[in-house]
Amino acid sequence: ACTIIMNGLAVKACNLFAVQADGAQIMTIEGLAKNGQLHPIQEGFWEKHGLQCGYCTPGMILASYQLLQRYPHPTEAEIRHQLEGNLCRCTGYHNIVKAVQYAAEKMAGK
């Protein structure tokens, strides 16, 4: 839930000192959508039912964002590995993986 993108990496802000972020480029979940339009990853979570209560969603989405920046066409195993540090008690992980695959396909089509 406390995941942010700092200098291109998904990190847990709750484990950082503020001084560690000084001068860093920071993006939160709120910065992912542009001009009121969902980012393809956010859209994927909506379309593929990758969210329920919403507690883990920011962390899942931002970890997925980092993955897709590095590996635009990840395998299911790569997706699961990237998301290992994020726990979801509501959905299980099947739909979350499907959401990331959806986003990868949509982003490749741009």
Coordinates of N, CA and C in Angstrom, one line a residue:
A1 N 0.8 -1.2 0.0 CA 0.0 0.0 0.0 C 0.9 1.3 0.0
C2 N 2.1 1.2 0.5 CA 2.9 2.4 0.5 C 3.9 2.4 -0.6
T3 N 3.7 1.6 -1.7 CA 4.6 1.6 -2.8 C 4.6 2.9 -3.6
I4 N 5.8 3.3 -4.0 CA 5.9 4.5 -4.9 C 7.0 4.1 -5.9
I5 N 7.1 4.9 -7.0 CA 8.2 4.7 -7.9 C 9.2 5.8 -7.6
M6 N 10.4 5.4 -7.2 CA 11.4 6.4 -6.9 C 12.6 6.1 -7.9
N7 N 12.9 7.1 -8.7 CA 13.9 7.0 -9.7 C 13.8 5.8 -10.6
G8 N 12.5 5.5 -10.9 CA 12.2 4.3 -11.8 C 12.1 3.0 -11.1
L9 N 12.2 2.9 -9.8 CA 12.1 1.7 -9.1 C 10.9 1.7 -8.1
A10 N 10.2 0.6 -8.1 CA 9.1 0.4 -7.1 C 9.8 0.2 -5.7
V11 N 9.5 1.1 -4.8 CA 10.0 1.0 -3.4 C 8.9 1.2 -2.4
K12 N 9.1 0.7 -1.2 CA 8.1 0.9 -0.2 C 8.4 2.2 0.6
A13 N 7.7 3.2 0.4 CA 7.9 4.5 1.0 C 8.0 4.5 2.5
C14 N 7.2 3.5 3.1 CA 7.2 3.4 4.6 C 8.5 2.9 5.2
N15 N 9.3 2.4 4.3 CA 10.6 1.9 4.8 C 11.8 2.8 4.4
L16 N 11.5 4.0 4.0 CA 12.5 5.0 3.6 C 12.5 6.2 4.6
F17 N 13.6 6.7 4.8 CA 13.7 8.0 5.5 C 13.5 9.1 4.4
A18 N 12.9 10.2 4.8 CA 12.6 11.3 3.9 C 13.9 11.8 3.2
V19 N 15.0 11.8 3.9 CA 16.3 12.2 3.4 C 16.7 11.3 2.2
Q20 N 16.3 10.1 2.2 CA 16.7 9.2 1.1 C 15.9 9.5 -0.2
A21 N 14.8 10.2 -0.1 CA 14.0 10.6 -1.2 C 14.4 12.0 -1.7
D22 N 15.2 12.7 -0.9 CA 15.6 14.1 -1.3 C 16.3 14.1 -2.7
G23 N 15.7 14.9 -3.6 CA 16.2 15.0 -4.9 C 15.8 13.9 -5.9
A24 N 15.1 12.9 -5.4 CA 14.7 11.8 -6.2 C 13.5 12.2 -7.0
Q25 N 13.3 11.5 -8.1 CA 12.1 11.6 -8.9 C 11.1 10.6 -8.3
I26 N 9.9 11.1 -7.9 CA 8.9 10.3 -7.2 C 7.6 10.3 -8.0
M27 N 7.0 9.2 -8.1 CA 5.7 9.1 -8.7 C 4.9 8.1 -7.8
T28 N 3.7 8.6 -7.4 CA 2.7 7.8 -6.6 C 1.7 7.2 -7.6
I29 N 0.8 6.4 -7.0 CA -0.3 5.9 -7.8 C -1.1 7.0 -8.5
E30 N -1.3 8.1 -7.8 CA -2.1 9.2 -8.3 C -1.5 9.8 -9.5
G31 N -0.2 9.7 -9.7 CA 0.5 10.2 -10.9 C 0.6 9.4 -12.1
L32 N 0.0 8.2 -12.0 CA 0.1 7.3 -13.1 C -0.9 7.6 -14.2
A33 N -2.1 8.0 -13.9 CA -3.1 8.4 -14.9 C -2.8 9.7 -15.4
K34 N -3.1 10.0 -16.7 CA -2.8 11.3 -17.3 C -4.0 11.9 -17.9
N35 N -4.3 13.1 -17.6 CA -5.4 13.8 -18.2 C -6.8 13.1 -17.9
G36 N -6.9 12.6 -16.7 CA -8.1 11.9 -16.4 C -8.4 10.5 -17.0
Q37 N -7.4 10.0 -17.8 CA -7.5 8.8 -18.4 C -6.6 7.7 -17.7
L38 N -7.2 6.6 -17.4 CA -6.5 5.5 -16.7 C -5.3 5.1 -17.5
H39 N -4.2 4.8 -16.8 CA -3.0 4.2 -17.4 C -3.4 2.7 -17.8
P40 N -2.8 2.2 -18.9 CA -3.2 0.8 -19.3 C -3.1 -0.2 -18.1
I41 N -2.2 0.0 -17.2 CA -2.1 -1.0 -16.1 C -3.4 -0.8 -15.2
Q42 N -3.7 0.4 -14.9 CA -5.0 0.7 -14.1 C -6.2 0.1 -14.8
E43 N -6.2 0.3 -16.1 CA -7.3 -0.2 -16.9 C -7.4 -1.7 -16.9
G44 N -6.2 -2.3 -16.9 CA -6.1 -3.8 -16.9 C -6.7 -4.3 -15.6
F45 N -6.3 -3.7 -14.4 CA -6.9 -4.1 -13.1 C -8.4 -4.0 -13.1
W46 N -8.9 -2.9 -13.7 CA -10.4 -2.7 -13.8 C -11.0 -3.8 -14.7
E47 N -10.5 -3.9 -15.9 CA -11.1 -4.8 -16.9 C -11.0 -6.3 -16.5
K48 N -9.9 -6.7 -15.9 CA -9.6 -8.1 -15.6 C -9.9 -8.4 -14.1
H49 N -10.6 -7.5 -13.4 CA -11.0 -7.8 -12.0 C -9.8 -8.1 -11.1
G50 N -8.7 -7.3 -11.2 CA -7.5 -7.5 -10.4 C -7.5 -6.8 -9.1
L51 N -8.7 -6.3 -8.7 CA -8.8 -5.6 -7.5 C -10.1 -5.8 -6.8
Q52 N -10.1 -5.8 -5.5 CA -11.4 -5.8 -4.8 C -11.4 -4.8 -3.7
C53 N -10.7 -5.0 -2.6 CA -10.8 -4.1 -1.5 C -10.0 -2.8 -1.7
G54 N -8.9 -2.9 -2.6 CA -8.1 -1.8 -3.0 C -6.9 -1.6 -2.1
Y55 N -6.7 -2.3 -1.0 CA -5.6 -2.1 -0.1 C -4.3 -2.4 -0.8
C56 N -4.2 -3.5 -1.5 CA -2.9 -3.9 -2.2 C -2.8 -3.3 -3.6
T57 N -3.8 -2.7 -4.1 CA -3.8 -2.3 -5.5 C -2.7 -1.3 -5.9
P58 N -2.4 -0.2 -5.1 CA -1.4 0.7 -5.5 C 0.0 0.0 -5.6
G59 N 0.3 -0.9 -4.7 CA 1.5 -1.6 -4.7 C 1.6 -2.6 -5.9
M60 N 0.5 -3.3 -6.2 CA 0.5 -4.2 -7.3 C 0.7 -3.4 -8.6
I61 N 0.0 -2.3 -8.7 CA 0.0 -1.5 -10.0 C 1.4 -0.9 -10.2
L62 N 2.0 -0.4 -9.1 CA 3.3 0.3 -9.3 C 4.4 -0.8 -9.5
A63 N 4.3 -1.9 -8.9 CA 5.3 -3.0 -9.1 C 5.1 -3.5 -10.6
S64 N 3.9 -3.5 -11.0 CA 3.7 -3.9 -12.4 C 4.2 -2.9 -13.4
Y65 N 4.1 -1.6 -13.0 CA 4.6 -0.5 -13.8 C 6.1 -0.7 -14.0
Q66 N 6.8 -0.9 -12.9 CA 8.3 -1.1 -13.0 C 8.6 -2.3 -13.9
L67 N 7.9 -3.4 -13.7 CA 8.1 -4.6 -14.5 C 8.0 -4.3 -16.0
L68 N 6.9 -3.6 -16.4 CA 6.6 -3.4 -17.8 C 7.5 -2.3 -18.4
Q69 N 8.1 -1.5 -17.5 CA 9.1 -0.5 -18.0 C 10.4 -1.3 -18.4
R70 N 10.7 -2.3 -17.7 CA 11.9 -3.1 -17.9 C 11.7 -4.2 -18.9
Y71 N 10.6 -4.9 -18.8 CA 10.3 -6.0 -19.6 C 8.9 -5.9 -20.2
P72 N 8.8 -5.3 -21.4 CA 7.5 -5.0 -22.0 C 6.6 -6.2 -22.3
H73 N 7.2 -7.4 -22.4 CA 6.5 -8.6 -22.8 C 6.9 -9.7 -21.7
P74 N 6.5 -9.5 -20.5 CA 6.9 -10.5 -19.4 C 6.1 -11.8 -19.5
T75 N 6.8 -12.8 -19.1 CA 6.1 -14.1 -19.0 C 5.2 -14.1 -17.7
E76 N 4.4 -15.1 -17.6 CA 3.6 -15.2 -16.4 C 4.5 -15.4 -15.2
A77 N 5.6 -16.2 -15.3 CA 6.5 -16.4 -14.2 C 7.2 -15.1 -13.8
E78 N 7.6 -14.2 -14.8 CA 8.2 -12.9 -14.5 C 7.2 -12.0 -13.8
I79 N 6.0 -12.0 -14.2 CA 5.0 -11.2 -13.5 C 4.8 -11.7 -12.0
R80 N 4.7 -13.0 -11.8 CA 4.5 -13.5 -10.5 C 5.7 -13.2 -9.6
H81 N 6.9 -13.3 -10.2 CA 8.1 -13.0 -9.4 C 8.1 -11.5 -9.0
Q82 N 7.8 -10.6 -9.9 CA 7.8 -9.2 -9.6 C 6.8 -8.8 -8.5
L83 N 5.7 -9.6 -8.4 CA 4.7 -9.2 -7.5 C 4.8 -10.0 -6.2
E84 N 5.9 -10.8 -6.0 CA 6.0 -11.6 -4.8 C 6.0 -10.8 -3.5
G85 N 6.5 -9.6 -3.5 CA 6.5 -8.9 -2.2 C 5.2 -8.2 -1.9
N86 N 4.2 -8.3 -2.7 CA 2.9 -7.7 -2.5 C 1.9 -8.8 -2.1
L87 N 1.2 -8.6 -1.0 CA 0.2 -9.6 -0.6 C -1.2 -9.1 -0.9
C88 N -2.0 -10.1 -1.4 CA -3.4 -9.8 -1.7 C -4.2 -10.9 -1.0
R89 N -5.1 -10.5 -0.2 CA -5.9 -11.5 0.5 C -7.3 -11.6 -0.1
C90 N -7.7 -10.8 -1.0 CA -9.0 -10.7 -1.6 C -9.2 -11.5 -2.9
T91 N -8.3 -11.2 -3.8 CA -8.5 -11.7 -5.2 C -7.8 -13.0 -5.5
G92 N -6.7 -13.3 -4.7 CA -5.8 -14.3 -5.2 C -5.0 -13.6 -6.3
Y93 N -4.2 -14.3 -7.0 CA -3.3 -13.6 -7.9 C -3.6 -13.9 -9.4
H94 N -4.5 -14.8 -9.7 CA -4.8 -15.1 -11.1 C -5.2 -13.9 -11.9
N95 N -6.2 -13.1 -11.4 CA -6.7 -12.0 -12.1 C -5.7 -10.8 -12.1
I96 N -4.9 -10.7 -11.1 CA -3.8 -9.7 -11.1 C -2.8 -10.0 -12.2
V97 N -2.4 -11.2 -12.4 CA -1.5 -11.6 -13.5 C -2.2 -11.3 -14.8
K98 N -3.5 -11.6 -14.9 CA -4.2 -11.4 -16.2 C -4.3 -9.8 -16.5
A99 N -4.4 -9.1 -15.4 CA -4.4 -7.6 -15.6 C -3.1 -7.1 -16.1
V100 N -2.0 -7.6 -15.6 CA -0.7 -7.2 -16.1 C -0.5 -7.6 -17.5
Q101 N -0.9 -8.8 -17.9 CA -0.8 -9.3 -19.2 C -1.6 -8.4 -20.2
Y102 N -2.8 -8.0 -19.7 CA -3.7 -7.1 -20.5 C -2.9 -5.8 -20.8
A103 N -2.4 -5.3 -19.7 CA -1.6 -4.0 -19.8 C -0.5 -4.1 -20.8
A104 N 0.3 -5.2 -20.7 CA 1.4 -5.4 -21.6 C 1.0 -5.4 -23.0
E105 N -0.1 -6.1 -23.3 CA -0.6 -6.1 -24.7 C -1.1 -4.8 -25.1
K106 N -1.8 -4.1 -24.3 CA -2.3 -2.7 -24.6 C -1.1 -1.7 -24.8
M107 N -0.1 -1.8 -24.0 CA 1.0 -0.9 -24.1 C 1.8 -1.2 -25.3
A108 N 1.9 -2.5 -25.7 CA 2.7 -2.8 -26.9 C 2.0 -2.3 -28.2
G109 N 0.6 -2.2 -28.1 CA -0.2 -1.7 -29.2 C -0.1 -0.3 -29.5
K110 N 0.5 0.5 -28.6 CA 0.6 2.0 -28.7 C 1.6 2.3 -29.7

